[in-house]
Short mmCIF file of C-alpha atoms and ligand atoms in Angstrom, two decimals:
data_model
loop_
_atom_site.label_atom_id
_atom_site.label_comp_id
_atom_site.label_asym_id
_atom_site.label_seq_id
_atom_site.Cartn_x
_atom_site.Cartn_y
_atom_site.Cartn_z
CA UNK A 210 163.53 80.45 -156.17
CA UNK A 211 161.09 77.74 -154.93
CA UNK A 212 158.63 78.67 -152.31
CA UNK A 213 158.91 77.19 -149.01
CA UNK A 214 155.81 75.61 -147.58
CA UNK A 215 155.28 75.53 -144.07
CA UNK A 216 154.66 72.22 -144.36
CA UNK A 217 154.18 70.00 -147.27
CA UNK A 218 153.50 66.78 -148.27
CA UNK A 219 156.44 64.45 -148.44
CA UNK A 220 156.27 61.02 -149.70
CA UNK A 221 158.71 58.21 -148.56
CA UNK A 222 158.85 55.62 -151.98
CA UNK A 223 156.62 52.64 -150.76
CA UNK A 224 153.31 54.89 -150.91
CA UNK A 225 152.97 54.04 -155.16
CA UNK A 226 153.79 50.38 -154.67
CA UNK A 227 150.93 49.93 -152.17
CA UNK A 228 148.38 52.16 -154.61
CA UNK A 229 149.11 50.13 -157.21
CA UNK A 230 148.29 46.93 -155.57
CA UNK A 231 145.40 48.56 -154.73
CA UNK A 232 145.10 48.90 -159.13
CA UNK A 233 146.21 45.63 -159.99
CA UNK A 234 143.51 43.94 -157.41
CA UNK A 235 141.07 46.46 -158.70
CA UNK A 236 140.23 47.12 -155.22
CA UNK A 237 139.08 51.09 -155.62
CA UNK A 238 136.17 50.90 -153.45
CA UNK A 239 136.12 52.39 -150.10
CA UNK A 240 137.21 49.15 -148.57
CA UNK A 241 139.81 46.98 -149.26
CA UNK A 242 142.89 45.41 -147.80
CA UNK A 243 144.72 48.93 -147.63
CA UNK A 244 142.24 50.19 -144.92
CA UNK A 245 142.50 47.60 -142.82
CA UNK A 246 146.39 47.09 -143.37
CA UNK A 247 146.52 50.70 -142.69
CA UNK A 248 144.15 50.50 -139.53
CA UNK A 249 146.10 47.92 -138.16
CA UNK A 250 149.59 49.55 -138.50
CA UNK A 251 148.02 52.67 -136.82
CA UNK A 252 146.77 49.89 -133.72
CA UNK A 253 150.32 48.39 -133.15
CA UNK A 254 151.71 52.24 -133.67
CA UNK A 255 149.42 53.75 -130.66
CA UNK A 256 149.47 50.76 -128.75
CA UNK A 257 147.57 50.53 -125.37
CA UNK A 258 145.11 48.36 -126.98
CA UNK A 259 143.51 51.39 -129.27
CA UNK A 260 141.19 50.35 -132.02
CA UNK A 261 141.26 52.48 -135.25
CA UNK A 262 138.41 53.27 -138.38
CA UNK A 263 140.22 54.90 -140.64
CA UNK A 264 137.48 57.62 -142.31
CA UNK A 265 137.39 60.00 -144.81
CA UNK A 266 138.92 63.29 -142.73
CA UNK A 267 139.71 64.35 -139.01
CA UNK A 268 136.56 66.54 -139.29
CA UNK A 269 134.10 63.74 -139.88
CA UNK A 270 136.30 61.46 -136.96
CA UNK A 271 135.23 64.16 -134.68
CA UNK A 272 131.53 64.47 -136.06
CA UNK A 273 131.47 60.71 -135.18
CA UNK A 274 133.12 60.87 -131.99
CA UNK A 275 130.65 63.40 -131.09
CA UNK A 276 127.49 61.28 -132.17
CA UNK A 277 129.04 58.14 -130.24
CA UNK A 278 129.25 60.42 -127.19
CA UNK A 279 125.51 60.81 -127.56
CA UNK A 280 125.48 64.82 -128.33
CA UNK A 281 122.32 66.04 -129.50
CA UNK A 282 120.62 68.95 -130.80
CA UNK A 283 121.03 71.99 -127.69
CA UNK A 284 123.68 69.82 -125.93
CA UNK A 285 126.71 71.62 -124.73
CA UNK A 286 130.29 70.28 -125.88
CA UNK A 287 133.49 72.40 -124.34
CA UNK A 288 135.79 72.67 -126.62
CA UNK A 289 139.62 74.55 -126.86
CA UNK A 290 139.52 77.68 -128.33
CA UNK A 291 142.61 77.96 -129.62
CA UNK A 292 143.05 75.65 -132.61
CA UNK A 293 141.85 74.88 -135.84
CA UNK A 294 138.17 75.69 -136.75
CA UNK A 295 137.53 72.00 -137.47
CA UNK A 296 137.69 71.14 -133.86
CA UNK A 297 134.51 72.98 -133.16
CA UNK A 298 132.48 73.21 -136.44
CA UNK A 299 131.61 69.44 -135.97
CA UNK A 300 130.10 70.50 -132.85
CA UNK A 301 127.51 72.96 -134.70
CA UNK A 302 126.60 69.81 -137.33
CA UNK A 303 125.10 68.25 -134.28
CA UNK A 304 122.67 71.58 -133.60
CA UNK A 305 124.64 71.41 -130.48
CA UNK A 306 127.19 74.41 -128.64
CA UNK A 307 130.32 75.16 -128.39
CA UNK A 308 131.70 76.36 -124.95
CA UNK A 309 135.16 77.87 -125.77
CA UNK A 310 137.92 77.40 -122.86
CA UNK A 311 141.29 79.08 -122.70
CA UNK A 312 144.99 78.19 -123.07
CA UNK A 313 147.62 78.17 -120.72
CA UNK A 314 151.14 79.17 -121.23
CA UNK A 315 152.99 75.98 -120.75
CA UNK A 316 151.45 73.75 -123.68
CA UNK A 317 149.43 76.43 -125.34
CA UNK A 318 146.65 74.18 -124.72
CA UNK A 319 143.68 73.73 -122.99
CA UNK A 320 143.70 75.31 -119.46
CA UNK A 321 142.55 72.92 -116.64
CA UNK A 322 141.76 75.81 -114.32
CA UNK A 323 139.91 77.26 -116.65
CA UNK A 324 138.22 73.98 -117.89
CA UNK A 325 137.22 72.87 -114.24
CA UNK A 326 135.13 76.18 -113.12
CA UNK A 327 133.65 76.25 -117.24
CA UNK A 328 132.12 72.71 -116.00
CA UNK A 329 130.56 73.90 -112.53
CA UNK A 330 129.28 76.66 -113.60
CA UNK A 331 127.55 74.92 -116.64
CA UNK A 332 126.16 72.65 -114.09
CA UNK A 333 124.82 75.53 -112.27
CA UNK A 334 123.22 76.96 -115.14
CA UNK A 335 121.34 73.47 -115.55
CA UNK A 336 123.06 71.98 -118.81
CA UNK A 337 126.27 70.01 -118.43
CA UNK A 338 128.43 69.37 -121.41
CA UNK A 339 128.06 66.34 -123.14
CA UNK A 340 132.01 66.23 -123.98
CA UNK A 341 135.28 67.89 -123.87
CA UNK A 342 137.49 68.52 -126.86
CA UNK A 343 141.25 69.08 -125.97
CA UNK A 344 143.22 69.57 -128.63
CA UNK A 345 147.26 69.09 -129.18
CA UNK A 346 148.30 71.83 -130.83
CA UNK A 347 151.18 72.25 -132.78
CA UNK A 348 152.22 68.79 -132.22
CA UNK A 349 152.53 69.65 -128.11
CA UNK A 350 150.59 67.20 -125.82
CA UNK A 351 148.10 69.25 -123.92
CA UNK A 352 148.22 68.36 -119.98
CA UNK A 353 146.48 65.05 -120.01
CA UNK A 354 146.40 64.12 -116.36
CA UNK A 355 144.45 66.95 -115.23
CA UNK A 356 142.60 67.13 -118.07
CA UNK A 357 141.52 63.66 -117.95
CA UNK A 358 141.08 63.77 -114.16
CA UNK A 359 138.23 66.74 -114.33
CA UNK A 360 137.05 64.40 -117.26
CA UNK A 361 136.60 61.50 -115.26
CA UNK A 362 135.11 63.41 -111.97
CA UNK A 363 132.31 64.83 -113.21
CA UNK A 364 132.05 61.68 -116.11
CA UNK A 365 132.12 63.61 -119.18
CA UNK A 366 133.48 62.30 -122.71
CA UNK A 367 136.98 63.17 -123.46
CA UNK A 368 138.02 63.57 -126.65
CA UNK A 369 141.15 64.08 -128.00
CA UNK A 370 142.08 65.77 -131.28
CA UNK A 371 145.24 64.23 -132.12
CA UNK A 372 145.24 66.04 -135.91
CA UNK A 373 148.54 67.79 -135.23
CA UNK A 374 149.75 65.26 -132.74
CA UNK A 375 150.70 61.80 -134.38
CA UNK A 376 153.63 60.38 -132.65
CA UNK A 377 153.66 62.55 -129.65
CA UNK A 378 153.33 61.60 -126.27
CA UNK A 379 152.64 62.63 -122.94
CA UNK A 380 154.83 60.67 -120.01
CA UNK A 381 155.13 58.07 -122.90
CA UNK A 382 151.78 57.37 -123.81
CA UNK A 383 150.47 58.45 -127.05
CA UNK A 384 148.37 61.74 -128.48
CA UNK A 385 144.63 60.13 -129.53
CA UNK A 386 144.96 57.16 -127.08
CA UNK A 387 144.15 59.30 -124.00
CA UNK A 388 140.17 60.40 -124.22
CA UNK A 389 137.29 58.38 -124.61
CA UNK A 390 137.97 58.59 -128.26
CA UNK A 391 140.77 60.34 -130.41
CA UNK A 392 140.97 61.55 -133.71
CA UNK A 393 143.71 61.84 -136.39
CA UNK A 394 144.38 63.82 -139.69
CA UNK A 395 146.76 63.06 -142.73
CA UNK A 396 145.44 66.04 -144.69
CA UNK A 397 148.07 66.90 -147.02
CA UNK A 398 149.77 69.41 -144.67
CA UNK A 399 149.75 66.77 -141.85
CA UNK A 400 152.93 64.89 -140.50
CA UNK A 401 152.09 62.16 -142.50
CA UNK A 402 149.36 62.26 -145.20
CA UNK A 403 146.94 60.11 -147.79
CA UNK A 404 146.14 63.67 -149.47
CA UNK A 405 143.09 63.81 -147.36
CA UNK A 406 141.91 61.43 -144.76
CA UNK A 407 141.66 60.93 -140.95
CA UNK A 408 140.85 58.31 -138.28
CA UNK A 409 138.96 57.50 -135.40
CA UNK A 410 140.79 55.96 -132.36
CA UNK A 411 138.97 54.09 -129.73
CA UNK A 412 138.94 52.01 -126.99
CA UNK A 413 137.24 48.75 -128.12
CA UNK A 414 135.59 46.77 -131.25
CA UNK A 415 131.71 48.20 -130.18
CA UNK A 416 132.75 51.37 -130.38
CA UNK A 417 135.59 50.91 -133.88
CA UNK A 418 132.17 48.75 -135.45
CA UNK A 419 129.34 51.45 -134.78
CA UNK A 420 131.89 54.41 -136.25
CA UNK A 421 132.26 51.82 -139.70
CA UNK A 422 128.54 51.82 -140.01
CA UNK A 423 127.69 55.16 -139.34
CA UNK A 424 130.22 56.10 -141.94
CA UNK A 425 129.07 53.52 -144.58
CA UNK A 426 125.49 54.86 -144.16
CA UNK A 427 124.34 53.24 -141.77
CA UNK A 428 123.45 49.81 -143.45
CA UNK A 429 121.29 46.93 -141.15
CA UNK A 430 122.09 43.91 -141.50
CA UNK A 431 120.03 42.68 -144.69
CA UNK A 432 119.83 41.65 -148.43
CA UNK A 433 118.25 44.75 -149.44
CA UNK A 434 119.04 48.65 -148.08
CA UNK A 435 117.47 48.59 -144.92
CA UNK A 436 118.27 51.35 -142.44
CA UNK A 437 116.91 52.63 -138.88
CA UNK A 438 119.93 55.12 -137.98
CA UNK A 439 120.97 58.50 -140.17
CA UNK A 440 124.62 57.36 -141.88
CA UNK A 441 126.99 59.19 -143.44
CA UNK A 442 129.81 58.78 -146.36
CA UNK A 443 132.53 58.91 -144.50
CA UNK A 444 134.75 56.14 -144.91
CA UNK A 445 138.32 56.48 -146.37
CA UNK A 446 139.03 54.95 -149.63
CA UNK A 447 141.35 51.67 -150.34
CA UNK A 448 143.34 53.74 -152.75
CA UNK A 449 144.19 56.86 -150.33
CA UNK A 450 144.83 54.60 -147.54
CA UNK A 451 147.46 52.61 -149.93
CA UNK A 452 149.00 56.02 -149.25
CA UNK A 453 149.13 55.89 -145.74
CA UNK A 454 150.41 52.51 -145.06
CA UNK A 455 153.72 53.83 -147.61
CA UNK A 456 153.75 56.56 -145.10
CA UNK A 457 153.51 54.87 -141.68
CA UNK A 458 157.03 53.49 -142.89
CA UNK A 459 158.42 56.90 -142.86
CA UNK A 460 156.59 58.40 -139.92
CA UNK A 461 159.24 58.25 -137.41
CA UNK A 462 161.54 59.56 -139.71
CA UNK A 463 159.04 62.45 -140.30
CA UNK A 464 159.19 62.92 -136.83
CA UNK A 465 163.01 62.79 -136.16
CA UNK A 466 163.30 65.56 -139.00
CA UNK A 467 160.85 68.37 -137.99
CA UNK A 468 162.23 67.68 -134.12
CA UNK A 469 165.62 68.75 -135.45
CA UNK A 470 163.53 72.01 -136.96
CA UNK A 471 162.76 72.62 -133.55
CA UNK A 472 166.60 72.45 -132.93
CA UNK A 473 167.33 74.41 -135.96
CA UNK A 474 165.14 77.22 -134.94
CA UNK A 475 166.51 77.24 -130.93
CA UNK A 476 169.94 77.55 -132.65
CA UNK A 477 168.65 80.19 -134.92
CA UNK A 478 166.93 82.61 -132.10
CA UNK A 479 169.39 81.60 -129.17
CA UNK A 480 171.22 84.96 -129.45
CA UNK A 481 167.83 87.24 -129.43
CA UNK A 482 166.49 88.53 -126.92
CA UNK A 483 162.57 88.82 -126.92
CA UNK A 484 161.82 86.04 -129.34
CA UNK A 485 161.27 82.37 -127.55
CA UNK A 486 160.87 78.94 -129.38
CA UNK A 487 157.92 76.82 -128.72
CA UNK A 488 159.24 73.33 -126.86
CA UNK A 489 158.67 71.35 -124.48
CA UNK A 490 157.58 72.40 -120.46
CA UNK A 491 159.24 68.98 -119.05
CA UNK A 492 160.67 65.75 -119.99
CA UNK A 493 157.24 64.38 -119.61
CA UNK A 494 156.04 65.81 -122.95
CA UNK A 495 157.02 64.40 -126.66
CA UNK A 496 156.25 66.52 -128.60
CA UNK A 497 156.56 65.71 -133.28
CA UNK A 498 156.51 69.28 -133.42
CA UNK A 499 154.86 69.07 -136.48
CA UNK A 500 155.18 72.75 -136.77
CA UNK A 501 157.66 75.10 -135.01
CA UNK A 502 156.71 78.26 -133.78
CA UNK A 503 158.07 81.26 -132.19
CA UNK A 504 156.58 84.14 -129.55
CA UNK A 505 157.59 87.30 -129.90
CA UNK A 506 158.06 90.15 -127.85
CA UNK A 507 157.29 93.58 -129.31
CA UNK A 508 158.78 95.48 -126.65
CA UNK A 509 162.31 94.04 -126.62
CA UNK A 510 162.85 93.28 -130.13
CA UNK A 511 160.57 96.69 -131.62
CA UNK A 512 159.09 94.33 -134.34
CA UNK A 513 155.73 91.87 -134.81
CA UNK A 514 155.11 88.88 -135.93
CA UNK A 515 153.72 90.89 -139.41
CA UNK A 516 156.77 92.31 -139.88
CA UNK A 517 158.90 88.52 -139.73
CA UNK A 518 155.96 87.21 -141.78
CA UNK A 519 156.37 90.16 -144.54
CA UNK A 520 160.11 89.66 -144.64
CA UNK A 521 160.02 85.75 -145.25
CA UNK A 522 157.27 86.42 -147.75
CA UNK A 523 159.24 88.63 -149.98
CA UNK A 524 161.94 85.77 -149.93
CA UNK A 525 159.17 83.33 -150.88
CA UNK A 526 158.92 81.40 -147.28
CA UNK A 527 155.96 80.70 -146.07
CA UNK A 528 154.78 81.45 -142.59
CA UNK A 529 151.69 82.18 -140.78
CA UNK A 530 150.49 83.69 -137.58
CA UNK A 531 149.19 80.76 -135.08
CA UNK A 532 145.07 79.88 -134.92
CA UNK A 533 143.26 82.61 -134.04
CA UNK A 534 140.93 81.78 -131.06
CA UNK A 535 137.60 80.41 -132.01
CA UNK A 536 135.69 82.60 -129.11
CA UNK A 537 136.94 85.44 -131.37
CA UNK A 538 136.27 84.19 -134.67
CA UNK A 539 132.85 85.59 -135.98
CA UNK A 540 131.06 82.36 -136.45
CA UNK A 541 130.97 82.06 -133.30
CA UNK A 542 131.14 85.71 -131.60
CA UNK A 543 127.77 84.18 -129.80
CA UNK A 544 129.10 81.11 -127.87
CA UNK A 545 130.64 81.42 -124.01
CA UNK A 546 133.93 81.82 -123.25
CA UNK A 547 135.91 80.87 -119.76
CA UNK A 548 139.58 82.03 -118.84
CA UNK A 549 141.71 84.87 -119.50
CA UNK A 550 143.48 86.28 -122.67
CA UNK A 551 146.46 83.79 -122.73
CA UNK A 552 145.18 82.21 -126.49
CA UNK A 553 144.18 85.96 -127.81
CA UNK A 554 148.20 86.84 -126.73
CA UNK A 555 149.70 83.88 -128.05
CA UNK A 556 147.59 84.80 -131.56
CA UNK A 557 149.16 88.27 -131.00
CA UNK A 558 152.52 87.22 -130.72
CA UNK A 559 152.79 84.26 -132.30
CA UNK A 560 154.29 82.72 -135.64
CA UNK A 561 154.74 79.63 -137.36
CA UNK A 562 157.41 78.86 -139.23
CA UNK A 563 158.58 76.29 -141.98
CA UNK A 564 158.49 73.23 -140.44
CA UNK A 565 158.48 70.03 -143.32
CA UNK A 566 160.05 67.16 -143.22
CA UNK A 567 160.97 67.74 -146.54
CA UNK A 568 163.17 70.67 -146.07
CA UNK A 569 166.76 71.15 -147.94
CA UNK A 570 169.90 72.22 -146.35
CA UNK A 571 169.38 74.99 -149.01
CA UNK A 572 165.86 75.99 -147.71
CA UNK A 573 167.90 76.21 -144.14
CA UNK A 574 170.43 78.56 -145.75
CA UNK A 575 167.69 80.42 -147.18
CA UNK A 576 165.38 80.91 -144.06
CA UNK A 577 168.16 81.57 -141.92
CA UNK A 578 169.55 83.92 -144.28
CA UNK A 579 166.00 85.91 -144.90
CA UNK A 580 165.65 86.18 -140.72
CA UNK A 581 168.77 87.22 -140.03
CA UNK A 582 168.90 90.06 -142.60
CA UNK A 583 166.05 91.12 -140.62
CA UNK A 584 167.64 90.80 -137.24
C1 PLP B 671 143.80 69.41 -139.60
C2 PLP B 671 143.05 69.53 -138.35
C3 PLP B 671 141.75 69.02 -138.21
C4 PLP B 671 140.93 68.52 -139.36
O1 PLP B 671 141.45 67.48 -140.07
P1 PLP B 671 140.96 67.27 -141.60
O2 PLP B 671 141.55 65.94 -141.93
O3 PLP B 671 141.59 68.39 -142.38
O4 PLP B 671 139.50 67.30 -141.64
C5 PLP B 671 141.14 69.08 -136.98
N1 PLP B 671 141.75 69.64 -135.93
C6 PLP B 671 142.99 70.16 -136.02
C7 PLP B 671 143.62 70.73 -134.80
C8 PLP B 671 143.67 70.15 -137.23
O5 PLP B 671 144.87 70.71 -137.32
#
């Protein structure tokens, strides 16, 4: 029996077609008419006027989005704690901190309440934060309009890491075109992917220009390599973005599919008591639901999430227990922390399931099969 991935990469047919132009024109340099073919599809996709530098992964958007908000060496950046540790390790390649903030129960996301009194009392203490990071996790929009309201009163950077979040939306406006400046991922577990890659999304050409040079080292303007500013190599390649222009034709597709995994997985658990499917608070959240998770409540049903995950393993599924909080990841047991214990519950209790695009009506069978026996 094949194993089945949580999520895997899944190709539509015009991805080769558009690498092998990029052969035949023997443009295999980290520029080329892929990345900007690929930028622009991502513009008219987000809409609202976003501009987009496609770059080499969603880490190094965020370590640029970071250095265009201005952070520096003992600045302050709040950040969600519960999410993937790339969110917050750019933070650290500035020499700046992390202030970890809290999830609430609705979204799973950042908590405003919890946000708002992290920013006065930083204030207090004589350092404001240089930026926010909210993050959309799971595919579920975090709750932008409070969110970006704190943002804008006290006129601090928002930025919004879209990795998981491509093709949601939040009372119809799109993940990444919210904040300040957005990021993307199409790493190869990613709702659409270019095996590794990521973007930057941003409000105008200033700000789409100065991420291009900072990520093609930071060339002046000259005949020979002149340069004032630190760059980086960070730009995604003509090739890999060949990739994600085949893709962009199959992203709502990609989308329509793992929504009907959410679907699939409602259907699955309507009958037990104790476990609860991740969805949507209100009709104005979209989510892609790149991956579908369940809660779990030891209590009623008198099993863990460790027990479902042991079970599905030993029928060769694949599933995993959601991000553990970064405040109580080790790396950074030193940084400050604001809210409660909702994200440190939700780790608890918490499981993802497989959620592809790709999936068979035989890997249903089989997943529903392997949790049911367990039921
Ligand atoms: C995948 C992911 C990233 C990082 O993207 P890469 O392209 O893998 O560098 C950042 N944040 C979140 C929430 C992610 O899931």
């Amino acid at each position: 029996m094949n194993k089945i991935w949580l999520s895997s990469p899944h190709m539509g047919g015009a991805e080769q077609e558009f690498v092998q132009k990029a052969f035949e024109t023997n443009w295999i340099a980290p520029l080329g008419p892929n990345v900007n073919g690929f930028e622009q599809d991502l513009e008219s996709y987000l809409k609202d006027e976003s501009k987009v530098a496609c770059l080499a992964s969603g880490t190094s958007a965020l370590h640029i989005a970071l250095i265009l908000a201005g952070v520096k060496l003992h600045d302050e950046v709040i950040c969600q704690s519960m999410t993937f540790s790339a969110s917050a390790n750019p933070i650290k390649y500035l020499g700046a901190n992390p202030v970890f903030i809290d999830s609430e129960e609705d979204t799973w996301n950042m908590c405003p309440i919890a946000l708002e009194e992290s920013i006065k009392d930083r204030i207090l203490k004589g350092n404001k934060p240089k930026a926010i990071i909210v993050v959309h996790l799971y595919g579920m929009p975090a709750k932008m309009d409070e969110i970006s309201t704190i943002a804008n009163k006290f006129q601090i950077t928002l930025i919004e890491d879209a990795a998981e979040a491509l093709g949601s939306t939040y009372k119809g406006k799109k993940c990444g075109t919210f904040g300040d400046y957005g990021i993307l991922s199409f790493n190869g577990n990613k709702i659409i992917t270019t095996s590794g890659g990521g973007a930057l999304v941003c409000k105008n050409d200033v700000d789409k220009n100065k991420t291009i040079f900072l990520a093609t080292q930071a060339r002046d303007n000259a005949p020979h390599y002149q340069h004032s500013e630190i760059g980086y190599n960070y730009r995604m390649s003509n090739v890999l973005a060949g990739i994600g222009r085949g893709q962009m034709e199959v992203l709502d597709k990609h989308i329509q599919f793992r929504r009907g995994n959410n679907r699939f997985y409602k259907n699955l658990f309507k009958n037990c008591s104790g476990i609860k499917v991740f969805e949507e608070p209100s009709s104005s959240y979209y989510s892609n639901h790149w991956l579908s998770c369940i809660l779990i409540d030891k209590e009623k049903t008198g099993f863990t999430t460790e027990d479902i995950r042991l079970q599905l393993d030993s029928d060769n599924i694949e599933s995993r227990p959601l991000w553990k909080p970064m405040h109580l990841q080790p790396v950074f047991k030193d940084c400050d922390y604001y809210g409660e214990s909702v994200s440190e519950d939700l780790f608890n209790n918490g499981i993802c399931l497989p959620s592809g695009s790709n999936l068979t009506e035989n890997d249903f069978e089989r997943i529903a099969t392997s949790i049911k026996k367990f039921l």
